[in-house]
């Protein structure tokens, strides 16, 4: 799985703009009525400021789609705007078409956050509003998948634990006050949605070396495996309700 993720990620162009006439995102059709979205897989611009790619969210979305048969939409080239933040964006328009054409019943919106928050996984449901009928099912699934190895260790958040998760952390609510994909799907399209934020350790197979950081960063292989198991379990849990 790690090799395949690395291969899929190589095809994502973080900084290059799309060739003329092509969109900055790619849609990979599926057979099942669920969509995984990764709007920040490449660099993007929010209020004139260039924001970095959330590495491996594009690869994880593609891999999840490949292994489960769901639909995937992910940024593929650098975006001139912010597909998640902008009120309207070509990405959101495409998402609307995919949802309508395929009778999509649930949207998983995948993001990456820094390890600095010491949280492995943050789920944003707009305090329950983006998926009222699914929130408890999602929580049960996450709890089952991420059983902490030791209860005492789980309570100590001084170090990053990728099996530690939070729901509606003040930074990652899924969009109470801004125009996120989660909010767009649930409020404008009427499709329940959840925002999933993964720390670097639980998604980055290997970061391309950077000038400021010549030794490549590597996530934890077990954590990445656990991420994939969790995403697949979420797809199965949601499918069972559709
Ligand atoms: Zn993001």
PDB file of C-alpha atoms and ligand atoms in Angstrom:
ATOM      1  CA  UNK A   1       0.000   0.000   0.000  1.00  0.00           C
ATOM      2  CA  UNK A   2       2.772   2.485   0.866  1.00  0.00           C
ATOM      3  CA  UNK A   3       4.442   1.999  -2.518  1.00  0.00           C
ATOM      4  CA  UNK A   4       1.156   2.519  -4.322  1.00  0.00           C
ATOM      5  CA  UNK A   5       0.468   5.680  -2.297  1.00  0.00           C
ATOM      6  CA  UNK A   6       3.915   7.045  -3.137  1.00  0.00           C
ATOM      7  CA  UNK A   7       3.305   6.279  -6.804  1.00  0.00           C
ATOM      8  CA  UNK A   8      -0.107   7.988  -6.815  1.00  0.00           C
ATOM      9  CA  UNK A   9       1.319  11.022  -5.032  1.00  0.00           C
ATOM     10  CA  UNK A  10       4.051  11.421  -7.656  1.00  0.00           C
ATOM     11  CA  UNK A  11       1.335  12.175 -10.211  1.00  0.00           C
ATOM     12  CA  UNK A  12       0.072  15.136  -8.120  1.00  0.00           C
ATOM     13  CA  UNK A  13       1.750  18.421  -9.138  1.00  0.00           C
ATOM     14  CA  UNK A  14       1.932  20.560  -6.020  1.00  0.00           C
ATOM     15  CA  UNK A  15       3.113  23.799  -7.597  1.00  0.00           C
ATOM     16  CA  UNK A  16       2.694  23.496 -11.374  1.00  0.00           C
ATOM     17  CA  UNK A  17      -0.403  25.050 -12.900  1.00  0.00           C
ATOM     18  CA  UNK A  18      -2.689  22.854 -15.005  1.00  0.00           C
ATOM     19  CA  UNK A  19      -2.005  22.783 -18.755  1.00  0.00           C
ATOM     20  CA  UNK A  20      -4.098  25.304 -20.723  1.00  0.00           C
ATOM     21  CA  UNK A  21      -7.749  24.362 -20.867  1.00  0.00           C
ATOM     22  CA  UNK A  22      -7.514  21.691 -18.181  1.00  0.00           C
ATOM     23  CA  UNK A  23      -9.014  21.999 -14.716  1.00  0.00           C
ATOM     24  CA  UNK A  24      -6.727  21.952 -11.673  1.00  0.00           C
ATOM     25  CA  UNK A  25      -8.523  18.903 -10.297  1.00  0.00           C
ATOM     26  CA  UNK A  26      -9.236  15.339 -11.377  1.00  0.00           C
ATOM     27  CA  UNK A  27     -12.396  13.299 -11.040  1.00  0.00           C
ATOM     28  CA  UNK A  28     -12.122   9.541 -10.819  1.00  0.00           C
ATOM     29  CA  UNK A  29     -15.580   7.960 -11.269  1.00  0.00           C
ATOM     30  CA  UNK A  30     -16.744   5.127  -9.041  1.00  0.00           C
ATOM     31  CA  UNK A  31     -19.689   2.726  -8.699  1.00  0.00           C
ATOM     32  CA  UNK A  32     -20.811   3.374  -5.134  1.00  0.00           C
ATOM     33  CA  UNK A  33     -22.737   6.509  -4.066  1.00  0.00           C
ATOM     34  CA  UNK A  34     -19.997   7.996  -1.873  1.00  0.00           C
ATOM     35  CA  UNK A  35     -17.469  10.677  -2.803  1.00  0.00           C
ATOM     36  CA  UNK A  36     -14.050  11.233  -1.285  1.00  0.00           C
ATOM     37  CA  UNK A  37     -12.788  14.777  -1.864  1.00  0.00           C
ATOM     38  CA  UNK A  38      -9.269  16.169  -1.367  1.00  0.00           C
ATOM     39  CA  UNK A  39      -9.355  19.874  -2.285  1.00  0.00           C
ATOM     40  CA  UNK A  40      -5.974  20.750  -0.759  1.00  0.00           C
ATOM     41  CA  UNK A  41      -3.819  18.023  -2.290  1.00  0.00           C
ATOM     42  CA  UNK A  42      -1.869  20.777  -4.081  1.00  0.00           C
ATOM     43  CA  UNK A  43      -0.727  24.315  -3.289  1.00  0.00           C
ATOM     44  CA  UNK A  44      -3.550  26.854  -3.360  1.00  0.00           C
ATOM     45  CA  UNK A  45      -4.179  30.527  -2.814  1.00  0.00           C
ATOM     46  CA  UNK A  46      -6.237  32.003  -0.026  1.00  0.00           C
ATOM     47  CA  UNK A  47      -6.544  35.792  -0.010  1.00  0.00           C
ATOM     48  CA  UNK A  48      -3.403  36.291  -2.146  1.00  0.00           C
ATOM     49  CA  UNK A  49      -1.397  34.022   0.114  1.00  0.00           C
ATOM     50  CA  UNK A  50       0.065  30.822  -1.274  1.00  0.00           C
ATOM     51  CA  UNK A  51      -0.728  27.893   1.015  1.00  0.00           C
ATOM     52  CA  UNK A  52       1.149  24.636   0.871  1.00  0.00           C
ATOM     53  CA  UNK A  53      -0.176  21.297  -0.291  1.00  0.00           C
ATOM     54  CA  UNK A  54      -1.624  18.849   2.249  1.00  0.00           C
ATOM     55  CA  UNK A  55       0.580  16.031   1.124  1.00  0.00           C
ATOM     56  CA  UNK A  56      -0.736  12.577   0.357  1.00  0.00           C
ATOM     57  CA  UNK A  57      -4.380  13.570   0.709  1.00  0.00           C
ATOM     58  CA  UNK A  58      -4.565  13.213  -3.094  1.00  0.00           C
ATOM     59  CA  UNK A  59      -2.927   9.786  -2.997  1.00  0.00           C
ATOM     60  CA  UNK A  60      -5.117   8.602  -0.113  1.00  0.00           C
ATOM     61  CA  UNK A  61      -8.284   9.722  -1.900  1.00  0.00           C
ATOM     62  CA  UNK A  62      -7.277   7.898  -5.092  1.00  0.00           C
ATOM     63  CA  UNK A  63      -6.261   4.771  -3.212  1.00  0.00           C
ATOM     64  CA  UNK A  64      -9.488   4.715  -1.207  1.00  0.00           C
ATOM     65  CA  UNK A  65     -11.485   5.050  -4.424  1.00  0.00           C
ATOM     66  CA  UNK A  66      -9.451   2.307  -6.100  1.00  0.00           C
ATOM     67  CA  UNK A  67      -9.937  -0.153  -3.259  1.00  0.00           C
ATOM     68  CA  UNK A  68     -13.595   0.539  -2.431  1.00  0.00           C
ATOM     69  CA  UNK A  69     -15.224   1.631  -5.700  1.00  0.00           C
ATOM     70  CA  UNK A  70     -16.324   5.076  -4.488  1.00  0.00           C
ATOM     71  CA  UNK A  71     -15.899   8.304  -6.484  1.00  0.00           C
ATOM     72  CA  UNK A  72     -12.911  10.598  -5.942  1.00  0.00           C
ATOM     73  CA  UNK A  73     -12.340  14.281  -6.641  1.00  0.00           C
ATOM     74  CA  UNK A  74      -8.939  15.777  -5.790  1.00  0.00           C
ATOM     75  CA  UNK A  75      -6.829  18.763  -6.705  1.00  0.00           C
ATOM     76  CA  UNK A  76      -4.165  17.677  -9.121  1.00  0.00           C
ATOM     77  CA  UNK A  77      -2.414  20.935 -10.034  1.00  0.00           C
ATOM     78  CA  UNK A  78      -1.887  24.127  -8.108  1.00  0.00           C
ATOM     79  CA  UNK A  79      -5.147  26.047  -7.622  1.00  0.00           C
ATOM     80  CA  UNK A  80      -5.387  29.761  -8.326  1.00  0.00           C
ATOM     81  CA  UNK A  81      -7.958  30.057  -5.553  1.00  0.00           C
ATOM     82  CA  UNK A  82      -8.840  27.912  -2.566  1.00  0.00           C
ATOM     83  CA  UNK A  83     -11.260  25.146  -3.598  1.00  0.00           C
ATOM     84  CA  UNK A  84     -12.334  24.630   0.003  1.00  0.00           C
ATOM     85  CA  UNK A  85     -12.428  28.211   1.288  1.00  0.00           C
ATOM     86  CA  UNK A  86     -13.795  30.184  -1.678  1.00  0.00           C
ATOM     87  CA  UNK A  87     -17.539  30.593  -1.643  1.00  0.00           C
ATOM     88  CA  UNK A  88     -17.723  29.459  -5.226  1.00  0.00           C
ATOM     89  CA  UNK A  89     -15.010  27.608  -7.104  1.00  0.00           C
ATOM     90  CA  UNK A  90     -14.715  25.429 -10.212  1.00  0.00           C
ATOM     91  CA  UNK A  91     -13.979  22.560  -7.800  1.00  0.00           C
ATOM     92  CA  UNK A  92     -17.289  23.072  -5.982  1.00  0.00           C
ATOM     93  CA  UNK A  93     -19.160  23.300  -9.291  1.00  0.00           C
ATOM     94  CA  UNK A  94     -17.647  19.990 -10.383  1.00  0.00           C
ATOM     95  CA  UNK A  95     -18.513  18.471  -7.024  1.00  0.00           C
ATOM     96  CA  UNK A  96     -22.109  19.596  -7.481  1.00  0.00           C
ATOM     97  CA  UNK A  97     -22.288  17.892 -10.904  1.00  0.00           C
ATOM     98  CA  UNK A  98     -20.784  14.667  -9.582  1.00  0.00           C
ATOM     99  CA  UNK A  99     -23.207  14.580  -6.663  1.00  0.00           C
ATOM    100  CA  UNK A 100     -26.209  15.191  -8.917  1.00  0.00           C
ATOM    101  CA  UNK A 101     -25.182  12.874 -11.754  1.00  0.00           C
ATOM    102  CA  UNK A 102     -24.344   9.953  -9.471  1.00  0.00           C
ATOM    103  CA  UNK A 103     -26.859  10.363  -6.694  1.00  0.00           C
ATOM    104  CA  UNK A 104     -24.034  10.679  -4.160  1.00  0.00           C
ATOM    105  CA  UNK A 105     -25.270  10.080  -0.605  1.00  0.00           C
ATOM    106  CA  UNK A 106     -22.243  11.039   1.459  1.00  0.00           C
ATOM    107  CA  UNK A 107     -19.131  13.192   1.077  1.00  0.00           C
ATOM    108  CA  UNK A 108     -15.880  12.579   2.945  1.00  0.00           C
ATOM    109  CA  UNK A 109     -13.661  15.658   2.685  1.00  0.00           C
ATOM    110  CA  UNK A 110     -10.051  14.837   3.387  1.00  0.00           C
ATOM    111  CA  UNK A 111      -7.454  17.309   4.681  1.00  0.00           C
ATOM    112  CA  UNK A 112      -4.030  17.316   6.263  1.00  0.00           C
ATOM    113  CA  UNK A 113      -2.936  19.163   9.381  1.00  0.00           C
ATOM    114  CA  UNK A 114       0.450  19.624  10.960  1.00  0.00           C
ATOM    115  CA  UNK A 115       1.744  17.330  13.684  1.00  0.00           C
ATOM    116  CA  UNK A 116       2.107  20.407  15.890  1.00  0.00           C
ATOM    117  CA  UNK A 117      -1.472  20.127  17.181  1.00  0.00           C
ATOM    118  CA  UNK A 118      -0.575  16.751  18.749  1.00  0.00           C
ATOM    119  CA  UNK A 119      -3.806  15.332  17.388  1.00  0.00           C
ATOM    120  CA  UNK A 120      -3.794  12.300  15.130  1.00  0.00           C
ATOM    121  CA  UNK A 121      -7.215  12.825  13.627  1.00  0.00           C
ATOM    122  CA  UNK A 122      -9.750  15.635  13.817  1.00  0.00           C
ATOM    123  CA  UNK A 123     -13.289  15.248  12.534  1.00  0.00           C
ATOM    124  CA  UNK A 124     -15.406  18.251  11.625  1.00  0.00           C
ATOM    125  CA  UNK A 125     -19.177  17.919  11.461  1.00  0.00           C
ATOM    126  CA  UNK A 126     -20.114  21.575  12.067  1.00  0.00           C
ATOM    127  CA  UNK A 127     -21.055  20.516  15.576  1.00  0.00           C
ATOM    128  CA  UNK A 128     -23.206  17.736  14.210  1.00  0.00           C
ATOM    129  CA  UNK A 129     -25.020  19.827  11.595  1.00  0.00           C
ATOM    130  CA  UNK A 130     -23.257  18.475   8.513  1.00  0.00           C
ATOM    131  CA  UNK A 131     -24.301  14.852   9.102  1.00  0.00           C
ATOM    132  CA  UNK A 132     -26.914  14.649  11.868  1.00  0.00           C
ATOM    133  CA  UNK A 133     -28.011  11.115  10.971  1.00  0.00           C
ATOM    134  CA  UNK A 134     -24.485   9.749  10.686  1.00  0.00           C
ATOM    135  CA  UNK A 135     -22.494  11.416  13.433  1.00  0.00           C
ATOM    136  CA  UNK A 136     -22.892   8.703  16.045  1.00  0.00           C
ATOM    137  CA  UNK A 137     -22.183   5.970  13.513  1.00  0.00           C
ATOM    138  CA  UNK A 138     -19.007   7.771  12.464  1.00  0.00           C
ATOM    139  CA  UNK A 139     -17.891   8.135  16.064  1.00  0.00           C
ATOM    140  CA  UNK A 140     -18.543   4.476  16.802  1.00  0.00           C
ATOM    141  CA  UNK A 141     -16.553   3.463  13.742  1.00  0.00           C
ATOM    142  CA  UNK A 142     -13.625   5.691  14.665  1.00  0.00           C
ATOM    143  CA  UNK A 143     -13.605   4.462  18.253  1.00  0.00           C
ATOM    144  CA  UNK A 144     -13.624   0.867  17.111  1.00  0.00           C
ATOM    145  CA  UNK A 145     -10.796   1.396  14.614  1.00  0.00           C
ATOM    146  CA  UNK A 146      -8.569   3.516  16.795  1.00  0.00           C
ATOM    147  CA  UNK A 147      -8.497   1.578  19.990  1.00  0.00           C
ATOM    148  CA  UNK A 148      -5.719   3.129  22.017  1.00  0.00           C
ATOM    149  CA  UNK A 149      -3.018   0.663  22.933  1.00  0.00           C
ATOM    150  CA  UNK A 150      -3.145   1.823  26.503  1.00  0.00           C
ATOM    151  CA  UNK A 151      -5.730   3.956  28.259  1.00  0.00           C
ATOM    152  CA  UNK A 152      -3.169   5.880  30.288  1.00  0.00           C
ATOM    153  CA  UNK A 153      -1.064   6.644  27.253  1.00  0.00           C
ATOM    154  CA  UNK A 154      -4.145   7.842  25.434  1.00  0.00           C
ATOM    155  CA  UNK A 155      -4.780  10.440  28.104  1.00  0.00           C
ATOM    156  CA  UNK A 156      -1.337  11.974  27.774  1.00  0.00           C
ATOM    157  CA  UNK A 157      -1.390  14.277  24.821  1.00  0.00           C
ATOM    158  CA  UNK A 158       2.054  15.762  25.370  1.00  0.00           C
ATOM    159  CA  UNK A 159       3.273  13.704  22.452  1.00  0.00           C
ATOM    160  CA  UNK A 160       1.554  13.129  19.143  1.00  0.00           C
ATOM    161  CA  UNK A 161      -0.604  10.055  19.150  1.00  0.00           C
ATOM    162  CA  UNK A 162      -2.101   9.174  15.844  1.00  0.00           C
ATOM    163  CA  UNK A 163      -4.818   7.118  17.531  1.00  0.00           C
ATOM    164  CA  UNK A 164      -5.958  10.206  19.445  1.00  0.00           C
ATOM    165  CA  UNK A 165      -8.897  11.919  17.781  1.00  0.00           C
ATOM    166  CA  UNK A 166     -11.064  14.920  18.488  1.00  0.00           C
ATOM    167  CA  UNK A 167     -14.494  15.884  17.241  1.00  0.00           C
ATOM    168  CA  UNK A 168     -15.136  19.497  16.253  1.00  0.00           C
ATOM    169  CA  UNK A 169     -11.882  20.922  17.579  1.00  0.00           C
ATOM    170  CA  UNK A 170     -12.198  24.720  17.510  1.00  0.00           C
ATOM    171  CA  UNK A 171      -9.860  24.879  14.482  1.00  0.00           C
ATOM    172  CA  UNK A 172     -11.402  21.995  12.583  1.00  0.00           C
ATOM    173  CA  UNK A 173     -15.154  22.183  12.857  1.00  0.00           C
ATOM    174  CA  UNK A 174     -15.748  21.640   9.162  1.00  0.00           C
ATOM    175  CA  UNK A 175     -16.935  25.207   8.618  1.00  0.00           C
ATOM    176  CA  UNK A 176     -19.297  26.988  10.966  1.00  0.00           C
ATOM    177  CA  UNK A 177     -18.235  30.439   9.819  1.00  0.00           C
ATOM    178  CA  UNK A 178     -16.695  29.821   6.403  1.00  0.00           C
ATOM    179  CA  UNK A 179     -17.494  28.171   3.105  1.00  0.00           C
ATOM    180  CA  UNK A 180     -15.999  24.715   3.339  1.00  0.00           C
ATOM    181  CA  UNK A 181     -16.710  21.715   1.139  1.00  0.00           C
ATOM    182  CA  UNK A 182     -18.401  20.102   4.137  1.00  0.00           C
ATOM    183  CA  UNK A 183     -20.718  23.050   4.517  1.00  0.00           C
ATOM    184  CA  UNK A 184     -21.304  23.309   0.759  1.00  0.00           C
ATOM    185  CA  UNK A 185     -22.210  19.614   0.449  1.00  0.00           C
ATOM    186  CA  UNK A 186     -24.467  19.498   3.474  1.00  0.00           C
ATOM    187  CA  UNK A 187     -26.201  22.865   3.173  1.00  0.00           C
ATOM    188  CA  UNK A 188     -26.255  23.599  -0.558  1.00  0.00           C
ATOM    189  CA  UNK A 189     -26.428  20.081  -1.968  1.00  0.00           C
ATOM    190  CA  UNK A 190     -28.282  18.417   0.888  1.00  0.00           C
ATOM    191  CA  UNK A 191     -25.722  15.621   1.109  1.00  0.00           C
ATOM    192  CA  UNK A 192     -24.317  14.722   4.530  1.00  0.00           C
ATOM    193  CA  UNK A 193     -20.593  15.312   4.835  1.00  0.00           C
ATOM    194  CA  UNK A 194     -17.707  15.151   7.270  1.00  0.00           C
ATOM    195  CA  UNK A 195     -14.328  16.880   7.233  1.00  0.00           C
ATOM    196  CA  UNK A 196     -11.418  14.616   8.114  1.00  0.00           C
ATOM    197  CA  UNK A 197      -8.077  16.148   9.141  1.00  0.00           C
ATOM    198  CA  UNK A 198      -5.082  13.857   9.379  1.00  0.00           C
ATOM    199  CA  UNK A 199      -1.759  14.712  10.988  1.00  0.00           C
ATOM    200  CA  UNK A 200       1.385  14.369   8.849  1.00  0.00           C
ATOM    201  CA  UNK A 201       2.532  11.165  10.551  1.00  0.00           C
ATOM    202  CA  UNK A 202      -0.673   9.377   9.611  1.00  0.00           C
ATOM    203  CA  UNK A 203      -0.567  10.199   5.883  1.00  0.00           C
ATOM    204  CA  UNK A 204       2.856  11.217   4.509  1.00  0.00           C
ATOM    205  CA  UNK A 205       4.704   8.163   3.210  1.00  0.00           C
ATOM    206  CA  UNK A 206       7.729  10.273   2.349  1.00  0.00           C
ATOM    207  CA  UNK A 207       7.977  14.012   1.890  1.00  0.00           C
ATOM    208  CA  UNK A 208      10.010  15.218  -1.046  1.00  0.00           C
ATOM    209  CA  UNK A 209      13.217  16.806   0.325  1.00  0.00           C
ATOM    210  CA  UNK A 210      13.022  20.598   0.635  1.00  0.00           C
ATOM    211  CA  UNK A 211      15.790  23.190   0.697  1.00  0.00           C
ATOM    212  CA  UNK A 212      15.004  24.129   4.263  1.00  0.00           C
ATOM    213  CA  UNK A 213      14.597  20.496   5.257  1.00  0.00           C
ATOM    214  CA  UNK A 214      16.957  18.345   3.188  1.00  0.00           C
ATOM    215  CA  UNK A 215      16.273  15.094   5.071  1.00  0.00           C
ATOM    216  CA  UNK A 216      12.901  13.783   3.941  1.00  0.00           C
ATOM    217  CA  UNK A 217      10.165  13.517   6.540  1.00  0.00           C
ATOM    218  CA  UNK A 218       8.546  10.100   6.801  1.00  0.00           C
ATOM    219  CA  UNK A 219       5.234   9.343   8.495  1.00  0.00           C
ATOM    220  CA  UNK A 220       4.644   6.213  10.547  1.00  0.00           C
ATOM    221  CA  UNK A 221       3.821   3.222   8.328  1.00  0.00           C
ATOM    222  CA  UNK A 222       1.485   1.693  10.966  1.00  0.00           C
ATOM    223  CA  UNK A 223      -0.320   5.002  11.340  1.00  0.00           C
ATOM    224  CA  UNK A 224      -0.809   5.298   7.577  1.00  0.00           C
ATOM    225  CA  UNK A 225      -2.125   1.733   7.458  1.00  0.00           C
ATOM    226  CA  UNK A 226      -4.490   2.589  10.296  1.00  0.00           C
ATOM    227  CA  UNK A 227      -5.652   5.676   8.397  1.00  0.00           C
ATOM    228  CA  UNK A 228      -6.493   3.564   5.367  1.00  0.00           C
ATOM    229  CA  UNK A 229      -8.276   0.938   7.489  1.00  0.00           C
ATOM    230  CA  UNK A 230     -10.285   3.682   9.122  1.00  0.00           C
ATOM    231  CA  UNK A 231     -11.270   5.334   5.835  1.00  0.00           C
ATOM    232  CA  UNK A 232     -12.371   1.976   4.430  1.00  0.00           C
ATOM    233  CA  UNK A 233     -14.345   1.243   7.595  1.00  0.00           C
ATOM    234  CA  UNK A 234     -16.059   4.640   7.322  1.00  0.00           C
ATOM    235  CA  UNK A 235     -17.019   3.939   3.715  1.00  0.00           C
ATOM    236  CA  UNK A 236     -18.494   0.573   4.715  1.00  0.00           C
ATOM    237  CA  UNK A 237     -20.344   2.005   7.689  1.00  0.00           C
ATOM    238  CA  UNK A 238     -21.891   4.818   5.650  1.00  0.00           C
ATOM    239  CA  UNK A 239     -22.722   2.474   2.755  1.00  0.00           C
ATOM    240  CA  UNK A 240     -24.690   0.249   5.087  1.00  0.00           C
ATOM    241  CA  UNK A 241     -27.037   3.182   5.741  1.00  0.00           C
ATOM    242  CA  UNK A 242     -27.646   4.169   2.107  1.00  0.00           C
TER     243      UNK A 242
HETATM  244 ZN1  LIG B   1      -7.130  21.534   4.002  1.00  0.00          ZN
END
